[in-house]
Coordinates of C-alpha atoms in Angstrom, one line a residue:
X1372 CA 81.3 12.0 -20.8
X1373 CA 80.0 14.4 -17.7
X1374 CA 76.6 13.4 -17.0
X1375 CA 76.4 10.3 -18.1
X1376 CA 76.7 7.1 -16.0
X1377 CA 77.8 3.5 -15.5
X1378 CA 74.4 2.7 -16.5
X1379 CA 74.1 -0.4 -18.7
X1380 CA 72.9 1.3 -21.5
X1381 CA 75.3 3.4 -22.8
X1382 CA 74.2 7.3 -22.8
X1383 CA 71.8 6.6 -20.0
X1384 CA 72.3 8.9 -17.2
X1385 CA 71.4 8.3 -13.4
X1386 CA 69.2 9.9 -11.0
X1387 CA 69.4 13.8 -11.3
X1388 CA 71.3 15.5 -9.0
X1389 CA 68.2 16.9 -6.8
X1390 CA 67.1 20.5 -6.6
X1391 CA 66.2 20.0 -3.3
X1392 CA 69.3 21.7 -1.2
X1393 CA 69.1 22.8 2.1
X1394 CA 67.5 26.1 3.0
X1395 CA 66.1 25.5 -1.1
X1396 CA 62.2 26.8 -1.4
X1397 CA 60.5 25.0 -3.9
X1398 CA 57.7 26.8 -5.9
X1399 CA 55.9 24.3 -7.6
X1400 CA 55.3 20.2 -7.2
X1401 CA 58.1 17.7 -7.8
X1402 CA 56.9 14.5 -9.1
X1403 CA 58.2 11.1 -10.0
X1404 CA 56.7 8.4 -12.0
X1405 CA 58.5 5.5 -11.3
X1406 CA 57.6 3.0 -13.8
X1407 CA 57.1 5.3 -17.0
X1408 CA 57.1 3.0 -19.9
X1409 CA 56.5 5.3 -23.0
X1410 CA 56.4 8.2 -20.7
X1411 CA 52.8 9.4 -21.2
X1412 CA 51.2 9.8 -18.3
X1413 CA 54.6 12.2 -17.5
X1414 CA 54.4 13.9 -20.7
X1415 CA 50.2 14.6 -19.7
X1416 CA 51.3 16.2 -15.9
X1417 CA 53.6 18.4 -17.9
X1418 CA 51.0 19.8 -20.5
X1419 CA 47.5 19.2 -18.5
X1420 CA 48.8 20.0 -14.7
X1421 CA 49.1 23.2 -13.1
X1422 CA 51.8 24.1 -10.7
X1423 CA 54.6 21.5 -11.7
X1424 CA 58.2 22.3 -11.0
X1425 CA 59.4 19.3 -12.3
X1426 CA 59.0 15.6 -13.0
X1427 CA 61.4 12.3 -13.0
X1428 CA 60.5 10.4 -15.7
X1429 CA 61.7 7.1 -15.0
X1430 CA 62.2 3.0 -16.2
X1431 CA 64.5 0.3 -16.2
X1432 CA 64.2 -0.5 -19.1
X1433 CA 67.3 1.6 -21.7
X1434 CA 64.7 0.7 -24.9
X1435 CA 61.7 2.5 -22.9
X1436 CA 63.9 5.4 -21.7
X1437 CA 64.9 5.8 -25.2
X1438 CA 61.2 6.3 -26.3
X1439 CA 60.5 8.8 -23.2
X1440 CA 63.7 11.1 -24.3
X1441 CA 62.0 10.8 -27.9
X1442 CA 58.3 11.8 -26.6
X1443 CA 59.4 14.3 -24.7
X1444 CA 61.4 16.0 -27.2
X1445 CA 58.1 16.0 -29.5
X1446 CA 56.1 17.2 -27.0
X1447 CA 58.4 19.9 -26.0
X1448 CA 58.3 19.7 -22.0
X1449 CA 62.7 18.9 -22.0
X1450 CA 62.2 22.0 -19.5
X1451 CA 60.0 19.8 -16.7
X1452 CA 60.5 16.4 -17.4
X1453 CA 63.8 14.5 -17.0
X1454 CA 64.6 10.7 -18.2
X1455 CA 66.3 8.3 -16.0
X1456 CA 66.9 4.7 -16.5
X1457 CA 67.0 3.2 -13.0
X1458 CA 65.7 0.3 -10.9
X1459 CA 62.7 2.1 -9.4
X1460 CA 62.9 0.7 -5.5
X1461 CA 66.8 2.0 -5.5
X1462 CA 65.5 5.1 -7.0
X1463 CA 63.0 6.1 -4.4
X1464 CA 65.5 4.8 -1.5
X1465 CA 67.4 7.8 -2.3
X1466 CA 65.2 10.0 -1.9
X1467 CA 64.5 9.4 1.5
X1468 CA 65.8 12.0 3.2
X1469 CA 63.0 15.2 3.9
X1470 CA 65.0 17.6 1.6
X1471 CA 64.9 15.5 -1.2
X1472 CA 61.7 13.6 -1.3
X1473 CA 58.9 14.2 -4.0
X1474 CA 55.6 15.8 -3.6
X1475 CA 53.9 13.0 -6.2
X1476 CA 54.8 9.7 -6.2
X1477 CA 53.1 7.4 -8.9
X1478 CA 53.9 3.3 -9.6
X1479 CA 52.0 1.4 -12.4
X1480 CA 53.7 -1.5 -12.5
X1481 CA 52.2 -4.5 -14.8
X1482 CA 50.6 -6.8 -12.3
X1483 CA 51.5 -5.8 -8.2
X1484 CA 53.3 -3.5 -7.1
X1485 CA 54.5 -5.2 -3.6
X1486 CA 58.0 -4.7 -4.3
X1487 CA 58.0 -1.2 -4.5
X1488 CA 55.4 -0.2 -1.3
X1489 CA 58.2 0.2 1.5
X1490 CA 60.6 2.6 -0.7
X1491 CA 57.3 4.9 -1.8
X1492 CA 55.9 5.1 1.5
X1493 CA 59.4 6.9 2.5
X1494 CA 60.0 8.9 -1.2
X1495 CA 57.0 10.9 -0.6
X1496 CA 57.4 14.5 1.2
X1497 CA 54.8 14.7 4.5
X1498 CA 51.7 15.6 3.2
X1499 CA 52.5 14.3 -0.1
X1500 CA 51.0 12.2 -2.5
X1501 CA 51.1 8.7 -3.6
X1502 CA 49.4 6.8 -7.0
X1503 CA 49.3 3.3 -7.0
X1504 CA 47.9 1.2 -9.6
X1505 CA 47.7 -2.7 -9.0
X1506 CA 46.5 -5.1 -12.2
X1507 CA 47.5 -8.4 -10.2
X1508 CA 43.4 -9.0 -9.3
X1509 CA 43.5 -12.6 -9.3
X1510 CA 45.4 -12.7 -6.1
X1511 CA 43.6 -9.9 -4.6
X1512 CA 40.8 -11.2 -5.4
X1513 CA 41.2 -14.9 -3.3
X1514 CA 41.8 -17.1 -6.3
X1515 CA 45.7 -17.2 -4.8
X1516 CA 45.4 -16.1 -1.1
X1517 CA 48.5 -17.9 -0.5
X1518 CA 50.4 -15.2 -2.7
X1519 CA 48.8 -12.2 -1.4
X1520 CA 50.1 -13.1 1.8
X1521 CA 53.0 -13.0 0.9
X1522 CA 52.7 -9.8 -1.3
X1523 CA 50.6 -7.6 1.1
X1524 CA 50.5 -9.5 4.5
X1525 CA 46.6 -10.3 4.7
X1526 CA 44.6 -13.6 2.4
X1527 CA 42.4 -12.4 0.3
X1528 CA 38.6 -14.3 -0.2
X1529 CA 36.8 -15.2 -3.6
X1530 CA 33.2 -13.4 -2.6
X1531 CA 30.8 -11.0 -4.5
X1532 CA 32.6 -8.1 -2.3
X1533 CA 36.2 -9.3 -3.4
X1534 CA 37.1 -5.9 -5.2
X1535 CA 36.6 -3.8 -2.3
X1536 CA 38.6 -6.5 -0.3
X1537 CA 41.1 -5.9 -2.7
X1538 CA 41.4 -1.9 -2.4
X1539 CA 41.1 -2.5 1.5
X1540 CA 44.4 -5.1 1.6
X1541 CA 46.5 -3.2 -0.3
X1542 CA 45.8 -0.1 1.8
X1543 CA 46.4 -2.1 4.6
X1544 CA 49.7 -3.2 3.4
X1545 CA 50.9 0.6 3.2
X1546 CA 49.8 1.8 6.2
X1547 CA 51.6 -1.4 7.8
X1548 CA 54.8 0.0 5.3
X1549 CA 54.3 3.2 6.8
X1550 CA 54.2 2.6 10.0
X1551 CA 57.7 1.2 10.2
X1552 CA 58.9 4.9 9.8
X1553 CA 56.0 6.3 12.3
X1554 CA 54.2 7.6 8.8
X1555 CA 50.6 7.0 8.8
X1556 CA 48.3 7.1 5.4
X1557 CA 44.9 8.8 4.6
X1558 CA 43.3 7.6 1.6
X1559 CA 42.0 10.3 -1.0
X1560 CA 40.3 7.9 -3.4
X1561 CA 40.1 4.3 -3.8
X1562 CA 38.9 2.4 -6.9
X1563 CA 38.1 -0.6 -8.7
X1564 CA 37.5 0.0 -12.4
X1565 CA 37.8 -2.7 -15.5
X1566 CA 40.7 -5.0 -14.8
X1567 CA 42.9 -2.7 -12.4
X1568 CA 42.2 -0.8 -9.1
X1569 CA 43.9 2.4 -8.6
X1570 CA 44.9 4.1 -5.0
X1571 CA 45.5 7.8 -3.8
X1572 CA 46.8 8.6 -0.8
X1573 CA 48.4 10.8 1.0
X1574 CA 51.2 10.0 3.8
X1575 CA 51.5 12.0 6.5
X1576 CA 54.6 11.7 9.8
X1577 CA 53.1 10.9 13.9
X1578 CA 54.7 8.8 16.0
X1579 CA 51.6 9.5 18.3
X1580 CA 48.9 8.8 15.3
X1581 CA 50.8 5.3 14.0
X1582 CA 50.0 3.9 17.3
X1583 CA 46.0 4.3 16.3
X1584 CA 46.6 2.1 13.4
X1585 CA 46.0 -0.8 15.2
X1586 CA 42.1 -0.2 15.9
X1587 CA 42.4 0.7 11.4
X1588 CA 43.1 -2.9 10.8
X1589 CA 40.4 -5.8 11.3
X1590 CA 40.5 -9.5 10.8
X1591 CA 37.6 -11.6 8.4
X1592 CA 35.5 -14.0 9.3
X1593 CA 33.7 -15.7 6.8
X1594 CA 30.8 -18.0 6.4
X1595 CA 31.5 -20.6 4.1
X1596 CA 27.5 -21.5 3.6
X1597 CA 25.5 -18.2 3.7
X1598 CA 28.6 -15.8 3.1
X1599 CA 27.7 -13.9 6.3
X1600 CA 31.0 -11.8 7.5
X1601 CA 32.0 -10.1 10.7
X1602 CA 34.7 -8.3 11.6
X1603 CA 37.2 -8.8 14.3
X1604 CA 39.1 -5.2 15.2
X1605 CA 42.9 -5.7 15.8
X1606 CA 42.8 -3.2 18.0
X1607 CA 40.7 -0.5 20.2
X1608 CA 40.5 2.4 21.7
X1609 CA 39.5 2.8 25.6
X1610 CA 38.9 5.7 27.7
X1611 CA 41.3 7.3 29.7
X1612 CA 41.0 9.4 33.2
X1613 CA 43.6 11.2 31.9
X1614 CA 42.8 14.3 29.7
X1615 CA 43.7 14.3 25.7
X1616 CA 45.3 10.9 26.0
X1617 CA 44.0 7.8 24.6
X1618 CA 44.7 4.2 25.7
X1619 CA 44.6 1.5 23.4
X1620 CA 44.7 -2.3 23.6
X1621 CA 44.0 -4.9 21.6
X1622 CA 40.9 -6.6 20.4
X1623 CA 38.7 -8.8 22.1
X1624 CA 36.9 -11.9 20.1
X1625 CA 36.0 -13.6 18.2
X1626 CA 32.9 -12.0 17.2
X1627 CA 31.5 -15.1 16.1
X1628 CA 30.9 -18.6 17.5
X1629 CA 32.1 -22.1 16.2
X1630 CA 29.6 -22.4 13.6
X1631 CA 27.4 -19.5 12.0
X1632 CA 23.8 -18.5 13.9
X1633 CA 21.8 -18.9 10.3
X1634 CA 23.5 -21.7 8.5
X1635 CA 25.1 -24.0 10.4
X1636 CA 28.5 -23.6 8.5
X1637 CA 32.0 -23.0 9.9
X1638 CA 33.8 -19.5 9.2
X1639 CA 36.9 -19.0 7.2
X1640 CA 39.6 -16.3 8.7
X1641 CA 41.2 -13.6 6.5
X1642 CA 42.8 -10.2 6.4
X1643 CA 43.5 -8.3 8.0
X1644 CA 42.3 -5.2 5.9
X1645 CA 42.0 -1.7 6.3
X1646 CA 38.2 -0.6 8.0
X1647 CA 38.4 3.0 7.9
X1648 CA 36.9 4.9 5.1
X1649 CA 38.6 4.2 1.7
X1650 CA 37.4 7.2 0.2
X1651 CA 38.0 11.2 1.8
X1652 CA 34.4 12.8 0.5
X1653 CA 34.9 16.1 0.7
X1654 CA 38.2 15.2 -1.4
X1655 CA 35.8 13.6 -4.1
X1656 CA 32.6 16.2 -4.1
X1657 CA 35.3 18.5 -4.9
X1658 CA 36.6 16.5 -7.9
X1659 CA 33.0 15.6 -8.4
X1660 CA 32.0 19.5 -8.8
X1661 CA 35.2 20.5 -11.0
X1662 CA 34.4 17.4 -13.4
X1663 CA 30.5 19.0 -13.5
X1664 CA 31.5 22.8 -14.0
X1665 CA 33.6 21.6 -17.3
X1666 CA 32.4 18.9 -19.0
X1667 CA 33.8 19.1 -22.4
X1668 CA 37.4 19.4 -20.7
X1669 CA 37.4 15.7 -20.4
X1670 CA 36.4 13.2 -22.8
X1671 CA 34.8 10.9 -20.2
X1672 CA 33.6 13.5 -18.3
X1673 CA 30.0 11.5 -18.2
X1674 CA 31.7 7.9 -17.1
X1675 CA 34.1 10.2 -14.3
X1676 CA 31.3 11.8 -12.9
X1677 CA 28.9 8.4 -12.8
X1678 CA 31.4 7.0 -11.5
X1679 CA 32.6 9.8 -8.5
X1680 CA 29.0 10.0 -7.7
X1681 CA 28.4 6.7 -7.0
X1682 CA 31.6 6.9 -4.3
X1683 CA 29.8 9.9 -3.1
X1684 CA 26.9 7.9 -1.8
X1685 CA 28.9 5.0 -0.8
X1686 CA 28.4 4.4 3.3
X1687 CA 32.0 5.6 4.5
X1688 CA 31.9 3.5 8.0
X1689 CA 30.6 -0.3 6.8
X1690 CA 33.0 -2.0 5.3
X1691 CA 32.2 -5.1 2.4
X1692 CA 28.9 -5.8 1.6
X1693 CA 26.4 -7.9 0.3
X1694 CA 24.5 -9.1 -3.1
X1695 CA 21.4 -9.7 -3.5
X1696 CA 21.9 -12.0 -6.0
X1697 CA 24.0 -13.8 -3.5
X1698 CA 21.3 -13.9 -1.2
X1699 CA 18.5 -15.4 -3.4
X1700 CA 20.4 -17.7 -5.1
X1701 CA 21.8 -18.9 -1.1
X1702 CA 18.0 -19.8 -0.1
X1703 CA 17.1 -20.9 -3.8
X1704 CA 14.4 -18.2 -4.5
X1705 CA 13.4 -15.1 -6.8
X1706 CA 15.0 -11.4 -6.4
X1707 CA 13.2 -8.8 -4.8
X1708 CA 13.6 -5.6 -6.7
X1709 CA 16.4 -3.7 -5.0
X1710 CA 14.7 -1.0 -4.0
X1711 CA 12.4 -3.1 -2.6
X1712 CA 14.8 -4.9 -0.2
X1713 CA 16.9 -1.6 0.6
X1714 CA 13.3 -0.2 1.6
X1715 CA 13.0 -3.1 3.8
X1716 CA 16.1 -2.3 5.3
X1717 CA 15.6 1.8 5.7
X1718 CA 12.4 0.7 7.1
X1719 CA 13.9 -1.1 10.1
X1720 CA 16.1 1.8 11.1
X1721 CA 19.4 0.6 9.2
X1722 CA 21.2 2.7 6.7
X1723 CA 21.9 1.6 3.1
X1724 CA 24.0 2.7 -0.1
X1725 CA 25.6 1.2 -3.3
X1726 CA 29.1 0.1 -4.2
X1727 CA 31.1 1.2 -7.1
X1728 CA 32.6 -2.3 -7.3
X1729 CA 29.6 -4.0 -7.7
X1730 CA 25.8 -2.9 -9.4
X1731 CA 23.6 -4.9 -7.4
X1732 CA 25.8 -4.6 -3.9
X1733 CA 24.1 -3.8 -0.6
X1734 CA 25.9 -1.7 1.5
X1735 CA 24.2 -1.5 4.8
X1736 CA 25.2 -1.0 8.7
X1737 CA 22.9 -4.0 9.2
X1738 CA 24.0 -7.3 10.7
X1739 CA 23.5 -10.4 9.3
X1740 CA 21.0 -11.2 11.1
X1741 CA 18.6 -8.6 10.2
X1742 CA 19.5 -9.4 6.0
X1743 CA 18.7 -12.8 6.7
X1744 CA 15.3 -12.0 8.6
X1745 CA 14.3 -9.5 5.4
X1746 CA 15.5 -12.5 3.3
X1747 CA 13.1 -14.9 4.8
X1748 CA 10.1 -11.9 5.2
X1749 CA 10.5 -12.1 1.2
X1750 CA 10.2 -15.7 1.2
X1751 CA 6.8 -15.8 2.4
X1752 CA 5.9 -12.7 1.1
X1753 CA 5.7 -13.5 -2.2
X1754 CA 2.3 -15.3 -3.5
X1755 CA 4.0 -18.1 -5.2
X1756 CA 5.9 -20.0 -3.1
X1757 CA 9.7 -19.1 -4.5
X1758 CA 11.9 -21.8 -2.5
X1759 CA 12.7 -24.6 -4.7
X1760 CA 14.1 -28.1 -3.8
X1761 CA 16.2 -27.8 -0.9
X1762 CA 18.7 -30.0 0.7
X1763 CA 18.0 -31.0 4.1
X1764 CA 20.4 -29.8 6.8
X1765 CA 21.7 -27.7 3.6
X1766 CA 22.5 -23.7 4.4
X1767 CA 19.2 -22.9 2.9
X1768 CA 17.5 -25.3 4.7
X1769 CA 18.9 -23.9 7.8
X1770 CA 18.1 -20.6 7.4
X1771 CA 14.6 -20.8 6.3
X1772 CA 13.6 -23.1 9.5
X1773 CA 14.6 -19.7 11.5
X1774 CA 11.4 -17.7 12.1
X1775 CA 12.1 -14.0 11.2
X1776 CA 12.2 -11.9 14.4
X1777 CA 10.1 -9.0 12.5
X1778 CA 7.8 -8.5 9.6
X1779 CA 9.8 -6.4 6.7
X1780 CA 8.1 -3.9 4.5
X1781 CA 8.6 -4.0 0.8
X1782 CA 6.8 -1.3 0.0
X1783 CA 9.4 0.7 -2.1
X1784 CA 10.0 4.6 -0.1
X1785 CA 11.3 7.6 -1.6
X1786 CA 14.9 7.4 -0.7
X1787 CA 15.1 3.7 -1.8
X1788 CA 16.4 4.9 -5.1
X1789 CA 20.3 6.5 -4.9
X1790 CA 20.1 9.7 -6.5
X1791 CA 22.2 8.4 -9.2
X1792 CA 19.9 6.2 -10.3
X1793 CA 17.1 8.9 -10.3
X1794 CA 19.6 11.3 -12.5
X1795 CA 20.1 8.7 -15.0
X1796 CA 24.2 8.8 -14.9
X1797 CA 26.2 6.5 -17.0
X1798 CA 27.2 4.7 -13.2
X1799 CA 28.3 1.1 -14.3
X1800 CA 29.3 1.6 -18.1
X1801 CA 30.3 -1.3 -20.4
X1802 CA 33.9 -2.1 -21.4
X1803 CA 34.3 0.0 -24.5
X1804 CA 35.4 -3.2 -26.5
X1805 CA 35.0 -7.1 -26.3
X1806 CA 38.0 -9.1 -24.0
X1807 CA 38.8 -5.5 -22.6
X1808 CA 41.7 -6.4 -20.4
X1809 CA 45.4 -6.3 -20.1
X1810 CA 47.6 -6.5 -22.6
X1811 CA 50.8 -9.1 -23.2
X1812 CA 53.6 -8.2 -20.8
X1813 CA 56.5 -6.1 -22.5
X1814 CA 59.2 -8.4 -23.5
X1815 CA 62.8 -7.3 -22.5
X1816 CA 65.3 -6.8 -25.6
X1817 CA 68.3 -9.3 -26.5
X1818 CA 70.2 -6.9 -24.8
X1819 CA 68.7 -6.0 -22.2
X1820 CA 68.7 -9.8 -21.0
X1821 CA 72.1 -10.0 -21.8
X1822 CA 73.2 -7.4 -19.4
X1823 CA 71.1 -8.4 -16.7
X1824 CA 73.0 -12.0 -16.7
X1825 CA 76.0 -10.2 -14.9
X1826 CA 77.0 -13.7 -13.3
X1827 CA 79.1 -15.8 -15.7
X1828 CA 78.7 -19.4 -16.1
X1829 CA 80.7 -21.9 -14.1
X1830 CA 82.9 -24.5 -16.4
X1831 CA 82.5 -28.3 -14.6
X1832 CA 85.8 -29.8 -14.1
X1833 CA 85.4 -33.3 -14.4
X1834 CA 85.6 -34.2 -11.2
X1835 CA 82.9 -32.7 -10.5

């Protein structure tokens, strides 16, 4: 029958021949979702998003490309949105040539999506735009470093700032994809939200700019005692005589010596990671000001705009951060309010800011020595005396025996407070119902499996 395949499943076509000839101007946005289960999310661009031209609705699976050719029949969008039943990875390698890339690019696979990072970093048109979605947070998230090497190329660490750690690898890992075909990336928005963290990006072709990705990238160092990070740049830039041309060469370290300055502990290595900003600003004050001019257009407009605000006042240029729970609990003693401590800290010239990962996060341009100094200021600053039984030779012990090299000021000042928090916006909502998390895997039909086992089984002689 024209049009239809050698698929496995019978009636499922291919890839659709592309649109994209040569001299061809497009007039609206090409989009594929690669993983589509049910088809939703393509069935919502369709009806919700201006400007589409068309969208490849796509998954490997014959029983969920059956229910996308039935959803989009119902929904009536047979004119934008095309089914396909491919292997995603083989899907976008076809698309690699310029005149037949996509504008939009969007994976949601169910747990990571390493697999499929080096074919979308080279699907996507220059300029264009890629959505990744990754669920698999217990290996981004240090409690299998082992396996996010091998998935992304850096080890993760189990620490209160582990969720930003975990946007920051996996943009790491496709700018690294990207820079195998001199494409660079630029993140748009980064977030960690409920069980999942989500990425935009945009990708962008520079030979000349993929050569600066080196000083983007930095290596960990972790205390194993107090939790006190640095970070070690793989790369820098150095002036040049000449004009409009920049050197480059390679770190120097370690930042750190054998053992940590305010515990005593060793450091534990890790990353690399991405340092630049995770977040493009003027990118989210302009989503920030569309979700405030409509609100009843969205149904979460109040958690969306908590929650873009809160990126809005995030410090672009210090990467990680600190608790203060973390920081008590580390010298055995009772919390400061956080205003109080991030007065401390605006007091001694250092910026400050919030983290959307984390509600009680300290995000601060400080080093650790100057937390540590405000930590032991509050120590003695307090009328009851809030250190319990400590360990000798312990962390603890060894950072309260430091004398602080200044006296911090608790005294809580105006811009203490983010101006979230002064607003009253729904910032760090609860999960909307008890064990909110991911569902069951989707199990693959009888037939399905069958046709996957494409290599017979062998008959022993009995010889062998």
């Amino acid at each position: 029958k024209e049009g239809v395949s050698d698929s496995s499943a019978e009636g499922v076509p291919r890839d659709p021949q592309s649109s994209s000839k040569s001299g061809e101007v497009h007039t609206g946005v090409r989009v594929l979702e690669a993983l589509s289960a049910s088809g939703l999310r393509s069935i919502r661009y369709a009806l919700e998003v201006p400007q589409i031209q068309s969208i490849v609705c796509n998954d490997l699976s014959s029983d969920a490309y059956q229910a996308i050719k039935r959803n989009v029949a119902l929904n009536g969008v047979q004119d934008k949105v095309t089914p396909t039943c491919r292997e995603a990875s083989m899907l976008m390698y076809e698309h690699r040539d310029p005149l037949t890339r996509f504008d939009v690019v969007d994976i949601d696979p169910y747990g990571t999506p390493a697999q499929f990072l080096d074919s979308v970093v080279q699907s996507v048109t220059d300029g264009g735009l890629i959505c990744v979605t990754c669920t698999d947070m217990s290996v981004l998230c240090g409690v299998n470093p082992e396996a996010c090497l091998y998935k992304y190329g850096s080890t993760s660490v189990r620490a209160d700032f582990c969720h930003e750690m975990a946007l920051r690898i996996v943009l790491s890992s496709l700018d690294s994809h990207a820079n195998r075909y001199h494409r660079y990336i630029i993140p748009l928005l980064s977030v960690s939200v409920d069980y999942y963290i989500r990425l935009f990006l945009r990708v962008y072709t520079s030979p000349a700019e993929v050569k600066k990705s080196i000083t983007k990238r930095s290596m960990l160092y972790c205390c194993v005692g107090c939790g006190s990070f640095h970070l070690q740049p793989l790369g820098v830039c150095v002036e040049s005589e000449e004009p409009k041309r920049i050197k480059l060469s390679t770190g120097k370290g370690p930042p750190v010596d054998r053992l940590c300055d305010q515990c005593g502990s060793a450091f534990r290595l890790y990353g690399p990671i991405w340092t630049e900003p995770i977040h493009d600003f003027d990118f989210v004050k302009s989503l920030l000001g569309q979700v405030s001019s409509s609100p009843d257009q969205l149904k979460m407009s109040e958690r969306i705009r908590g929650f873009l605000t809160v990126i809005s006042e995030e410090l672009p240029d210090a990467p990680l951060f600190h608790t203060l729970d973390h920081l008590c609990s580390t010298v055995h003693c009772t919390c400061p309010k956080l205003a109080a401590f991030r007065s401390a800290l605006l007091d001694q010239g250092y910026r400050v800011s919030i983290s959307h990962t984390r509600p009680r996060a300290v995000k601060t341009d400080a080093p650790a020595h100057v937390i540590w100094d405000i930590i032991r200021c509050w120590c003695s600053h307090v009328k009851e005396d809030p250190v319990k039984s400590i360990i000798q030779n312990s962390p603890a012990a060894n950072i309260l025996k430091q004398e602080p090299k200044f006296t911090a000021n608790f005294k809580i000042r105006p811009d203490a407070n983010a101006p979230s928090r002064l607003v009253k916006l729904a910032r760090f909502p609860d999960n909307p119902t008890a064990n909110w998390g991911p569902k069951a895997r989707a199990k693959r039909s009888r037939s399905e499996v069958k046709d996957s086992s494409h290599v017979p089984p062998v008959k022993k002689s009995k010889d062998q």
